[in-house]
Short mmCIF file of C-alpha atoms and ligand atoms in Angstrom, two decimals:
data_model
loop_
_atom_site.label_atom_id
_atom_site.label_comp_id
_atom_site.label_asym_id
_atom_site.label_seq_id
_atom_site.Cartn_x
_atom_site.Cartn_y
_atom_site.Cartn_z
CA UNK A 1 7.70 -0.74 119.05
CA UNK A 2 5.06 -3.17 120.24
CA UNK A 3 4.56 -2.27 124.09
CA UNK A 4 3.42 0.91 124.11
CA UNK A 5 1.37 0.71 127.42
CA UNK A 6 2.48 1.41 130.84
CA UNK A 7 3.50 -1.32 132.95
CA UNK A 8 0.24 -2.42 134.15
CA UNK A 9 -0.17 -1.25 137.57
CA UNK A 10 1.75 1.87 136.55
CA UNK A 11 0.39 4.96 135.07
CA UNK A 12 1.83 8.81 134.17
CA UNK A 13 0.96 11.63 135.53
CA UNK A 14 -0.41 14.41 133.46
CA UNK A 15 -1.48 18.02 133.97
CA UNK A 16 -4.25 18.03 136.21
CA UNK A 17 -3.21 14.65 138.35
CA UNK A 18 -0.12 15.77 138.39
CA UNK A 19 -0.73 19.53 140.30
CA UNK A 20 -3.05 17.46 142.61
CA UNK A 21 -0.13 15.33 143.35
CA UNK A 22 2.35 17.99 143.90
CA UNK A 23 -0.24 19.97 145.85
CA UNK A 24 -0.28 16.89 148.60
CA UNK A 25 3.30 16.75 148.15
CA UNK A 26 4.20 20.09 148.54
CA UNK A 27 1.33 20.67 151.92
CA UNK A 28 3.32 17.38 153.72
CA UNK A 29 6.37 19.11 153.31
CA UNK A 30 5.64 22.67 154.40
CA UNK A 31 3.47 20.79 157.38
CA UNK A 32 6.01 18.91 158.18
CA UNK A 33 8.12 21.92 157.96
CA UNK A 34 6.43 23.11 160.97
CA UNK A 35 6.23 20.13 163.20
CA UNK A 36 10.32 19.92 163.15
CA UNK A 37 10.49 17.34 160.44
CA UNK A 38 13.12 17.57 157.36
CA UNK A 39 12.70 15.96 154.56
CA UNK A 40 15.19 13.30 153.42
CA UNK A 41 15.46 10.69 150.70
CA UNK A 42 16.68 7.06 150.85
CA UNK A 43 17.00 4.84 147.57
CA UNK A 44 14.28 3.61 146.17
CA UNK A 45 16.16 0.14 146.29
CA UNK A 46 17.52 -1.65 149.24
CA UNK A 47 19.15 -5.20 149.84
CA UNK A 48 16.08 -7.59 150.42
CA UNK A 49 17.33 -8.32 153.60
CA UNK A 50 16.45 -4.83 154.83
CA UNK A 51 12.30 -5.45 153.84
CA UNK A 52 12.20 -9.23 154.38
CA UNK A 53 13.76 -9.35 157.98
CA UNK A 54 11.84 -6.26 159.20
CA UNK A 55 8.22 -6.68 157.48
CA UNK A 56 7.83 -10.28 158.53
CA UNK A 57 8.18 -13.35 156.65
CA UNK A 58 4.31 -13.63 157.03
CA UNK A 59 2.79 -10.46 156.14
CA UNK A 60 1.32 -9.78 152.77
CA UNK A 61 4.15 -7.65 151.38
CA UNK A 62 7.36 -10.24 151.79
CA UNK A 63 4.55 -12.96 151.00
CA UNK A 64 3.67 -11.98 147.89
CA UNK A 65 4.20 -8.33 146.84
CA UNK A 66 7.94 -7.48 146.56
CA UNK A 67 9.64 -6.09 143.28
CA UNK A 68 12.51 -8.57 144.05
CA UNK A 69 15.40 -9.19 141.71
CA UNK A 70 19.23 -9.72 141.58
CA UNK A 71 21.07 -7.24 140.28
CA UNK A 72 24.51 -7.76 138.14
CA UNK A 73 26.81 -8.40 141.04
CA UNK A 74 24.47 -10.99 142.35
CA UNK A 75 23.10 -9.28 145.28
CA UNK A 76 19.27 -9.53 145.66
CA UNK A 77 17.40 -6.46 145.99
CA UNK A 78 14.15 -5.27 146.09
CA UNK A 79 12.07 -1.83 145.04
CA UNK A 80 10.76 -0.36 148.57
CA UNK A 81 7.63 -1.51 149.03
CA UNK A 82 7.54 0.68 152.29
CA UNK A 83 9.96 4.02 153.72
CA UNK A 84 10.23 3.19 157.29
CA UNK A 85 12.25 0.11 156.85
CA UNK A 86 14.90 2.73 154.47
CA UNK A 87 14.66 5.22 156.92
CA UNK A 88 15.33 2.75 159.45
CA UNK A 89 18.39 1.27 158.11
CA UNK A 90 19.54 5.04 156.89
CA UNK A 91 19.29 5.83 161.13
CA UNK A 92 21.87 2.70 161.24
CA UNK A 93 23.65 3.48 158.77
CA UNK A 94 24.42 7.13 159.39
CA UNK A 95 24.84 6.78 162.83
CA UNK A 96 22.20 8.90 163.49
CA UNK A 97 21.92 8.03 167.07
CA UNK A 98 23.24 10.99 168.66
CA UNK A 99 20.92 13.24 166.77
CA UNK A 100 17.72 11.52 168.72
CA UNK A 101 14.76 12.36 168.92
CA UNK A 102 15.43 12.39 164.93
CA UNK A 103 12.46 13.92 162.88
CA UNK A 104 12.66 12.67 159.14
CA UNK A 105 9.56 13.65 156.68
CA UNK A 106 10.09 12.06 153.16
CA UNK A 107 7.90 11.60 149.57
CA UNK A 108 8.75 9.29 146.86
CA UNK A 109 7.08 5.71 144.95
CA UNK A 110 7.01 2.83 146.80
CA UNK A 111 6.14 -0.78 145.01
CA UNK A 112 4.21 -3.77 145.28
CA UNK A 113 3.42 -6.25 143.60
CA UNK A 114 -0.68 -6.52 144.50
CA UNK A 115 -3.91 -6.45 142.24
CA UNK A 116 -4.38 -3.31 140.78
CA UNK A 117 -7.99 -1.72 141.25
CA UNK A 118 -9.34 1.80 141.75
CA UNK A 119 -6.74 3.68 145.15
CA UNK A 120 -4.45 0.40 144.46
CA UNK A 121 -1.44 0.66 142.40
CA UNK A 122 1.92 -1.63 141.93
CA UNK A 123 3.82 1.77 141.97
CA UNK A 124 2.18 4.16 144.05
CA UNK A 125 3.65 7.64 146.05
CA UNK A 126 3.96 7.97 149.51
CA UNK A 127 4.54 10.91 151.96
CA UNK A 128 5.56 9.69 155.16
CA UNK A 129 7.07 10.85 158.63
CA UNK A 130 9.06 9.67 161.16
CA UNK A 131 9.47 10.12 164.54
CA UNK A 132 12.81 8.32 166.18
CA UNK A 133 14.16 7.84 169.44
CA UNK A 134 11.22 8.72 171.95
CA UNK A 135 9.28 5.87 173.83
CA UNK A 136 7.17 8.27 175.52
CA UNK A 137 3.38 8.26 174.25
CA UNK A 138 4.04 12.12 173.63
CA UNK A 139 5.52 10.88 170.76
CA UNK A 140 2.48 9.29 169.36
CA UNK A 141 0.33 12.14 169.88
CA UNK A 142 3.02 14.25 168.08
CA UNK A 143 2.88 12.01 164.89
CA UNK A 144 -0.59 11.55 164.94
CA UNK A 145 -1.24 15.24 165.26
CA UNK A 146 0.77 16.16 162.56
CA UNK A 147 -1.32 13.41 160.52
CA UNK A 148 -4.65 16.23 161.70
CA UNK A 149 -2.72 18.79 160.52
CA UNK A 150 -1.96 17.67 157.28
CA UNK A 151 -4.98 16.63 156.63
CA UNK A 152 -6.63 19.94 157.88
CA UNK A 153 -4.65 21.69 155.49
CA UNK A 154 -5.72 19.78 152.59
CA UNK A 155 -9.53 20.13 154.02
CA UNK A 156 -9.85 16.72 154.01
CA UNK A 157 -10.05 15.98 157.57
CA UNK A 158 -13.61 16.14 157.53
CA UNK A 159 -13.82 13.22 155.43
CA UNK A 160 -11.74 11.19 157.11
CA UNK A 161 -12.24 9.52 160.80
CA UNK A 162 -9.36 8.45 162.82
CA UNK A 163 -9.35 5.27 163.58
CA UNK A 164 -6.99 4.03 166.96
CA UNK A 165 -5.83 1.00 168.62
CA UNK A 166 -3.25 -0.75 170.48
CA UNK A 167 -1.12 -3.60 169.61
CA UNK A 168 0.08 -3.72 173.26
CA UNK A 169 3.79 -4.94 174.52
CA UNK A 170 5.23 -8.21 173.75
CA UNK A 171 3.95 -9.62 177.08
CA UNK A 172 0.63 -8.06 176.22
CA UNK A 173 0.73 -9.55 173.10
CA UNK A 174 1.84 -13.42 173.88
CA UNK A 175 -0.34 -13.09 176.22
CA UNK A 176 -3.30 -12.17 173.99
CA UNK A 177 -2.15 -14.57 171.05
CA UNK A 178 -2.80 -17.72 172.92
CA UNK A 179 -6.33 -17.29 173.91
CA UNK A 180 -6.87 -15.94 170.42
CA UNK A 181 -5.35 -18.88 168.50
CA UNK A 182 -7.16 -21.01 171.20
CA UNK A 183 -10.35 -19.27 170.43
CA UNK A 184 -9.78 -19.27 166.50
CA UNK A 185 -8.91 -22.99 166.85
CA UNK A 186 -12.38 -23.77 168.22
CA UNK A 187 -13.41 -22.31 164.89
CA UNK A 188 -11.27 -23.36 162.55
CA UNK A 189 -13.64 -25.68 160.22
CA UNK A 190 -16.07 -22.32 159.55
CA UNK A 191 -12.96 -19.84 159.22
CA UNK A 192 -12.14 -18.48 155.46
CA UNK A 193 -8.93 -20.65 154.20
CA UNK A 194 -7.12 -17.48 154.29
CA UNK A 195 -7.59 -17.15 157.96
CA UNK A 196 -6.93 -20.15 158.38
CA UNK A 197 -3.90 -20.32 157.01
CA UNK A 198 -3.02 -17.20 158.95
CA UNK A 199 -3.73 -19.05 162.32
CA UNK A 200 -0.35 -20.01 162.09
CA UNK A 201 1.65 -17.91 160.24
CA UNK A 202 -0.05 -14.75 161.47
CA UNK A 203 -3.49 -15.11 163.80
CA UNK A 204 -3.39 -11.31 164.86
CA UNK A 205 -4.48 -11.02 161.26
CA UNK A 206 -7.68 -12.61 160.88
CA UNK A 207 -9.30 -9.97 163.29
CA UNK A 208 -8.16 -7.96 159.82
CA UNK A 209 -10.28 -10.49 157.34
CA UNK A 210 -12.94 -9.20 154.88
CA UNK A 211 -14.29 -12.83 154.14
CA UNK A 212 -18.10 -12.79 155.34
CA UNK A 213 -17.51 -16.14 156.64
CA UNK A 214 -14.96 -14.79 159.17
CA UNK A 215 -17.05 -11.90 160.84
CA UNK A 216 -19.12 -13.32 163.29
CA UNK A 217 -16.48 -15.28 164.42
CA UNK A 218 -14.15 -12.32 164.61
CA UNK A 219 -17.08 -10.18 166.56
CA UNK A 220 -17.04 -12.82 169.45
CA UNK A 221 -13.18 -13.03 169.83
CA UNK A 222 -11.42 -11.92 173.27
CA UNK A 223 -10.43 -8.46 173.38
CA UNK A 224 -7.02 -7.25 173.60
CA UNK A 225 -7.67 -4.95 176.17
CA UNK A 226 -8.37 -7.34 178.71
CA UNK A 227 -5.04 -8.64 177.96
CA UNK A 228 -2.74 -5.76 177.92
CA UNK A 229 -0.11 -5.32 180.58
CA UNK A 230 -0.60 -2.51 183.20
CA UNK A 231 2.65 -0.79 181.42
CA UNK A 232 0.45 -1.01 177.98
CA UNK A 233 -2.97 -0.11 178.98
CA UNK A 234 -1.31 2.83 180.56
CA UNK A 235 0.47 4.02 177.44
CA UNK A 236 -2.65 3.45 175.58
CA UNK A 237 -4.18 5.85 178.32
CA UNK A 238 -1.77 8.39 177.79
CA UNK A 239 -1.60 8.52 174.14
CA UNK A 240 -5.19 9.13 174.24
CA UNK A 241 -5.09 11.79 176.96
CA UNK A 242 -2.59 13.58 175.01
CA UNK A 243 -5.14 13.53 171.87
CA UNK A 244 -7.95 15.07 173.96
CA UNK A 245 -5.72 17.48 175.11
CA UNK A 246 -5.40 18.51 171.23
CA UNK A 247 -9.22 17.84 170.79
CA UNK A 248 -8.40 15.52 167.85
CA UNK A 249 -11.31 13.06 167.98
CA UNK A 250 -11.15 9.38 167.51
CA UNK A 251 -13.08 6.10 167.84
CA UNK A 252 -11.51 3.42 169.38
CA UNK A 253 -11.71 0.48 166.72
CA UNK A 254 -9.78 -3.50 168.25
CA UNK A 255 -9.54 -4.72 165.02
CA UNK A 256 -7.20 -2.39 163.52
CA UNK A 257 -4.02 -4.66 163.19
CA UNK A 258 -1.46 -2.86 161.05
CA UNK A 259 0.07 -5.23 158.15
CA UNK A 260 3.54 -5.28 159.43
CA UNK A 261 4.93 -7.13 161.71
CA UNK A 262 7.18 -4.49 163.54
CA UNK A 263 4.25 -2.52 165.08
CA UNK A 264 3.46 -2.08 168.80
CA UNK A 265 1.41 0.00 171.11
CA UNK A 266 -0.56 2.91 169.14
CA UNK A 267 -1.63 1.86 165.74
CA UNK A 268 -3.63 4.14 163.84
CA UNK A 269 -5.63 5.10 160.70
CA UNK A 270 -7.42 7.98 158.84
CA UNK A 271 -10.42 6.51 156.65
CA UNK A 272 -12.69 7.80 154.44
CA UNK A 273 -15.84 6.20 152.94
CA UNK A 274 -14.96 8.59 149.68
CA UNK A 275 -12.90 5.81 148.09
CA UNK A 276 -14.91 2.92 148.40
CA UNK A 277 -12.64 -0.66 149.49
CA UNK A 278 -9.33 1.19 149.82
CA UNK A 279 -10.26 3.77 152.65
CA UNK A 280 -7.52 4.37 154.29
CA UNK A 281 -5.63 7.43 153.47
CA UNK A 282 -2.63 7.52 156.13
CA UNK A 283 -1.77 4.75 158.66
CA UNK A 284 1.06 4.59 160.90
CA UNK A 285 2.06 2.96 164.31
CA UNK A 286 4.99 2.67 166.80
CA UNK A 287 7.50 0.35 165.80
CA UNK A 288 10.12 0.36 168.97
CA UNK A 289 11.80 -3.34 168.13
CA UNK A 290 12.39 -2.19 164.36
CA UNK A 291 16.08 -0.50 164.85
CA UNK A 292 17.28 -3.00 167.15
CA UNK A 293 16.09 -5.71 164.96
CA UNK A 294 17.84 -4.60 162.04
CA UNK A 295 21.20 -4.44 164.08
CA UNK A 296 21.19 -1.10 164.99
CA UNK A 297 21.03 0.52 168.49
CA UNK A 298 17.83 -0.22 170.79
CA UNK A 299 15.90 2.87 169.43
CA UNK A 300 11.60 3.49 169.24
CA UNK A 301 10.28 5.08 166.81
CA UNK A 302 6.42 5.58 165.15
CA UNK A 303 5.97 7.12 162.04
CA UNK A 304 2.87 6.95 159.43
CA UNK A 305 3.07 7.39 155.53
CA UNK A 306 0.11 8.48 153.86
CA UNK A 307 -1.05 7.40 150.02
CA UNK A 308 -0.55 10.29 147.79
CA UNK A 309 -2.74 9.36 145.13
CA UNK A 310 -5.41 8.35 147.31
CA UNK A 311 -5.42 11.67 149.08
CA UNK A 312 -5.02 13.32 145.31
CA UNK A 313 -8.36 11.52 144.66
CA UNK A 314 -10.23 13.32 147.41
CA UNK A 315 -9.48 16.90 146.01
CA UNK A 316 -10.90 18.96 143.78
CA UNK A 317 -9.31 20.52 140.68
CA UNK A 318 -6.14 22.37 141.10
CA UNK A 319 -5.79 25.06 138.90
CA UNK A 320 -2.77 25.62 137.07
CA UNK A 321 -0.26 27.71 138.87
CA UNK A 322 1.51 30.21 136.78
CA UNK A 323 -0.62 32.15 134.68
CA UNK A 324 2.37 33.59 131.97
CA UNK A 325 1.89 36.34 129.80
CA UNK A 326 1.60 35.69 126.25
CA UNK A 327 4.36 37.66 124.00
CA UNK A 328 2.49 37.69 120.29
CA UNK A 329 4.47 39.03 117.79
CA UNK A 330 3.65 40.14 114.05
CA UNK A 331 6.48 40.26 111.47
CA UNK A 332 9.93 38.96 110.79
CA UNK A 333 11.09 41.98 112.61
CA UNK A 334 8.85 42.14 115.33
CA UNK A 335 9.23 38.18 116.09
CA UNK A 336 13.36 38.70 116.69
CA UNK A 337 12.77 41.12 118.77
CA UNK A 338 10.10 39.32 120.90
CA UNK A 339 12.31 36.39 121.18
CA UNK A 340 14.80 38.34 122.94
CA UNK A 341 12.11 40.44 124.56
CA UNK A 342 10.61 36.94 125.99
CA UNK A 343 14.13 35.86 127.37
CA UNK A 344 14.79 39.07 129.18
CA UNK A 345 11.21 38.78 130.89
CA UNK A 346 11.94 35.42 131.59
CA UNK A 347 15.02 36.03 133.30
CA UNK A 348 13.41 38.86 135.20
CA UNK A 349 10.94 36.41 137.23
CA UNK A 350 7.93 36.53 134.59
CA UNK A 351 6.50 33.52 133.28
CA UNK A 352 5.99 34.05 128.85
CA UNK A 353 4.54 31.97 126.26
CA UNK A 354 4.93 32.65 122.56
CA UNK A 355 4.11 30.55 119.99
CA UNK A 356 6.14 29.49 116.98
CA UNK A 357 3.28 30.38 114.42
CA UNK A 358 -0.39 31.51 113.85
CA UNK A 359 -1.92 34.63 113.20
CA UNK A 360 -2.88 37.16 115.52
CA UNK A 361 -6.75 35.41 115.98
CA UNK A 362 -4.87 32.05 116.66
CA UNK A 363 -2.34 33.04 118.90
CA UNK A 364 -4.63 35.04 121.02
CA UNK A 365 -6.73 32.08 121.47
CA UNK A 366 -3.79 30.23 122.52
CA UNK A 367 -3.23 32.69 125.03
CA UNK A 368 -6.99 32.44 126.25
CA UNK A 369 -6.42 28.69 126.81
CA UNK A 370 -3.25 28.83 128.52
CA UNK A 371 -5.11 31.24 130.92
CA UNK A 372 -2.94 34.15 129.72
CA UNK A 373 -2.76 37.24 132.22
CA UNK A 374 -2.00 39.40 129.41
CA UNK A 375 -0.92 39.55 126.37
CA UNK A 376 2.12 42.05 124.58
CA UNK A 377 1.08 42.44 121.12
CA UNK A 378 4.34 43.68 118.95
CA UNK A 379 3.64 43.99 115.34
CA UNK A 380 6.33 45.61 112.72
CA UNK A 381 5.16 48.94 112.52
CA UNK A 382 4.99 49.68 116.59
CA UNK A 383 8.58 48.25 116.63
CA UNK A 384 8.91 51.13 114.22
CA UNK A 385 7.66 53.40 117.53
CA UNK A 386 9.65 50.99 120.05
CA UNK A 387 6.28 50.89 121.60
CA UNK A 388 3.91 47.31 122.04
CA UNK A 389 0.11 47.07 122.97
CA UNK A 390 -0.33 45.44 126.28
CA UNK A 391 -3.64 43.83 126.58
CA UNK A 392 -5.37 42.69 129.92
CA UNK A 393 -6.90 39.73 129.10
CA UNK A 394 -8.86 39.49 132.07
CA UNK A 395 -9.98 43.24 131.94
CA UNK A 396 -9.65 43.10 128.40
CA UNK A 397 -8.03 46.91 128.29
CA UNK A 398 -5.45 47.72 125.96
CA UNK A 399 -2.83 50.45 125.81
CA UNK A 400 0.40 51.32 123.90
CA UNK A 401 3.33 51.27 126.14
CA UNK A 402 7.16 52.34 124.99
CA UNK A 403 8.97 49.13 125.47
CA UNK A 404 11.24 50.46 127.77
CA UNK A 405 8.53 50.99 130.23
CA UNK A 406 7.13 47.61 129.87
CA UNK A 407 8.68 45.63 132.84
CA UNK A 408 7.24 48.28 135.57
CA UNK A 409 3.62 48.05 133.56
CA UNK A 410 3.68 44.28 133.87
CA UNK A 411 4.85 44.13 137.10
CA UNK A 412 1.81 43.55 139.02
CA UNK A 413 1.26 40.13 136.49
CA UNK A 414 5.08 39.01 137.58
CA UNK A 415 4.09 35.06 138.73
CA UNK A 416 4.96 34.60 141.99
CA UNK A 417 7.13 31.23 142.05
CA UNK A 418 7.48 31.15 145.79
CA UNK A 419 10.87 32.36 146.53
CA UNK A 420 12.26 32.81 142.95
P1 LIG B 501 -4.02 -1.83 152.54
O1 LIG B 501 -4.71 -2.45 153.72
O2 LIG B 501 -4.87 -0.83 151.77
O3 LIG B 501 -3.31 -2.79 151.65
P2 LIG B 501 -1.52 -1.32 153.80
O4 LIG B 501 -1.68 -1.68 155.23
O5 LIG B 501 -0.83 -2.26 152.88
O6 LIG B 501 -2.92 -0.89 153.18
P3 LIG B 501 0.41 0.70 154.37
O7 LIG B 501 1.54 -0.18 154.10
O8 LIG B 501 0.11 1.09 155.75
O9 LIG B 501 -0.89 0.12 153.68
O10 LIG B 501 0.56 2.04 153.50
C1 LIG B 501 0.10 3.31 153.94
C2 LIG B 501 -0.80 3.95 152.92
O11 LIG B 501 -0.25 3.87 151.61
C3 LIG B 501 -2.15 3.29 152.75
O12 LIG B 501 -3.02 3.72 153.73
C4 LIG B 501 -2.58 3.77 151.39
O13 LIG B 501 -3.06 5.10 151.45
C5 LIG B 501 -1.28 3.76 150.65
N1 LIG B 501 -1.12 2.53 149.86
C6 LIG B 501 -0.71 1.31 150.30
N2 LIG B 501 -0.66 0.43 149.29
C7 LIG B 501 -1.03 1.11 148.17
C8 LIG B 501 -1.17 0.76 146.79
N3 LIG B 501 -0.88 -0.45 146.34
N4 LIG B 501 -1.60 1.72 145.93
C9 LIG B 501 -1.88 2.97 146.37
N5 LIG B 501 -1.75 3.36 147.63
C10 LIG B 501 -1.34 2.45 148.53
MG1 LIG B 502 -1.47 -3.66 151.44
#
């Protein structure tokens, strides 16, 4: 076999990446638990259609990062670069309608095709929420709130700010577009080409540029908010009422213009300066055309998904779980009998390692590694006795116990596997 490497853009994880992952993983879910949100799971593939109409033929991910291909019966479909649109077409599809407001909380990888670099991946996880079938700014604060709680419970909300801005109504928003492309049109010859390219397809976008040529132009632009509607500027109002009321602090930042086209009103993000270019941890935004757009029922909604391995990135070590008990056995005999020994603990709710082979020195320094909690030491002649030594590896004492008396001893070592 010649390609022995991951995919590039891909990677495995192992051990210690791993428990951080399931650690986010595991916080979202019990968080969301609490907020009213169940967790669900779409496919990880969809008909292109459901990604391409909804994202926007102009932003980066239909552009240029979808894991597009056509499958044996000829129908094109793509790996989810994103869950809302899913989640979206799984409201549709279910007829899911009646059960409004619908709270949905999922976890799962998500692909793109995109440059890979430190917090960027091609497949990546995501934890996300959404929040369907309320237009009332409530809503946002809800979501976004439950974004402050997540991230309170990983202790990471310290090192994250939370970034908020509006993307208006549609009126707001025609509105606004003209004077901006007639603004960035005054200033086309000194814009980056990318930004200039976005002037058509996209000109809400170039307030988003990272090209140095681009940022005094962008710092002079017209603001939105002296463009929004009365409707909008009063939504805006309320949302961020309703996030004083919680005394979750934010700073107002205009330039935040979410990637996807089906975003209006709040748009928000968490940053951190931990990660260097790819800051932003969880970003979400209301998205009330999305649902009737793809065919379904006039429905809002506003969600957020956050990036699992960025978030994994900003925690420290997770320790391993289960600390098992370590069955050594000396002796034809003895090792039978500590198989079976090890299968009836095991059924009982305790966690055991034994080792195929090694001598007493060896396997107790297996034990130490695994981070043993103690360790049953059965050699031939206590069998004789039906009796085994049971060491405390952290105390490090050591009695003989009868063997049928050893499942009381160890209870106070029994792993607790939340629920088992
Ligand atoms: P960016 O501006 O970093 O490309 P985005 O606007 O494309 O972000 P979203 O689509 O809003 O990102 O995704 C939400 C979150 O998912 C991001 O804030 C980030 O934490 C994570 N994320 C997005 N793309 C990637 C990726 N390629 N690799 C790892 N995490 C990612
Ligand atoms: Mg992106």
């Amino acid at each position: 076999m010649s390609n022995v490497q991951p995919v590039r853009g891909t990677k495995d994880l192992l051990a210690q990446e791993m428990r951080r992952h399931s650690l986010v993983e595991t916080a979202a879910e019990h968080i969301a638990g609490r907020f009213g949100y169940a967790k669900i799971s779409t496919p990880i593939f969809e008909f292109t259609n459901v990604f391409a109409r909804t994202l926007g033929d102009t932003s980066d991910i239909v552009t240029k990062e979808m894991y597009t291909f056509q499958d044996k019966g000829g129908d094109s479909l793509t790996l989810r670069p994103e869950g809302t649109a899913g989640v979206a077409r799984a409201f549709i599809s279910e007829g899911l309608k009646q059960q409004t407001p619908y709270r949905a909380f999922y976890s799962g990888p998500m692909f793109r095709h995109e440059r890979p670099q430190k917090g960027r991946m091609r497949q990546f996880h995501q934890i996300g929420v959404e929040l369907i079938g309320v237009g009332e700014p409530v809503a946002d604060v809800e979501v976004i709130s439950l974004g402050v709680a997540l991230l309170r419970e990983l202790g990471l909300l310290n090192d994250t700010v939370l970034h908020l801005n509006t993307l208006g109504d549609s009126e707001s928003r025609s509105a606004y577009l003209a004077v901006l492309v007639d603004y960035f049109k005054g200033h086309e010859k000194t814009l980056s080409s990318d930004s200039r390219e976005r002037l058509t397809k996209n000109p809400l976008r170039i307030l988003d540029s990272k090209a140095t040529e681009d940022q005094s132009i962008i710092a002079n632009a017209p603001a939105y908010s002296d463009y929004l509607t009365t409707e909008a500027s009063a939504f805006f109002t309320q949302v961020r009422t309703g996030l004083d009321d919680l005394d979750i602090s934010y700073v107002l930042n205009p330039k935040l213009v979410r990637g996807l086209d089906y975003y209006s009103h709040t748009a928000f993000e968490f940053v951190t300066d931990k990660l260097g270019a790819q800051g932003t941890v969880l970003a979400g935004g209301r998205y009330d055309g999305l649902i009737e757009m793809m065919g379904g029922p006039a429905t809002p909604g506003i969600g957020w998904a956050a990036g699992i391995e960025r978030l994994s990135m900003l925690l420290d070590d997770v320790p391993a779980p289960i600390r098992p008990i370590a069955i050594i056995s000396m002796g034809a005999e003895a090792d039978r009998m500590a198989r079976k020994l090890a299968y009836d603990l095991r059924l009982d709710g305790f966690a055991i390692d034994m080792a195929y082979r090694g001598n007493l020195s060896k396997r107790l320094k297996r034990a130490n590694k695994l981070q043993a909690r103690a360790a049953i030491i059965i050699g031939d002649d206590e069998l004789g006795r039906d009796s085994a030594t049971l060491r405390d590896l952290d105390s490090g004492e050591q009695q003989h116990v009868p063997l049928n008396e050893l499942a009381n001893l160890l209870m106070p070592f029994r792993e607790d596997f939340g629920g088992a």
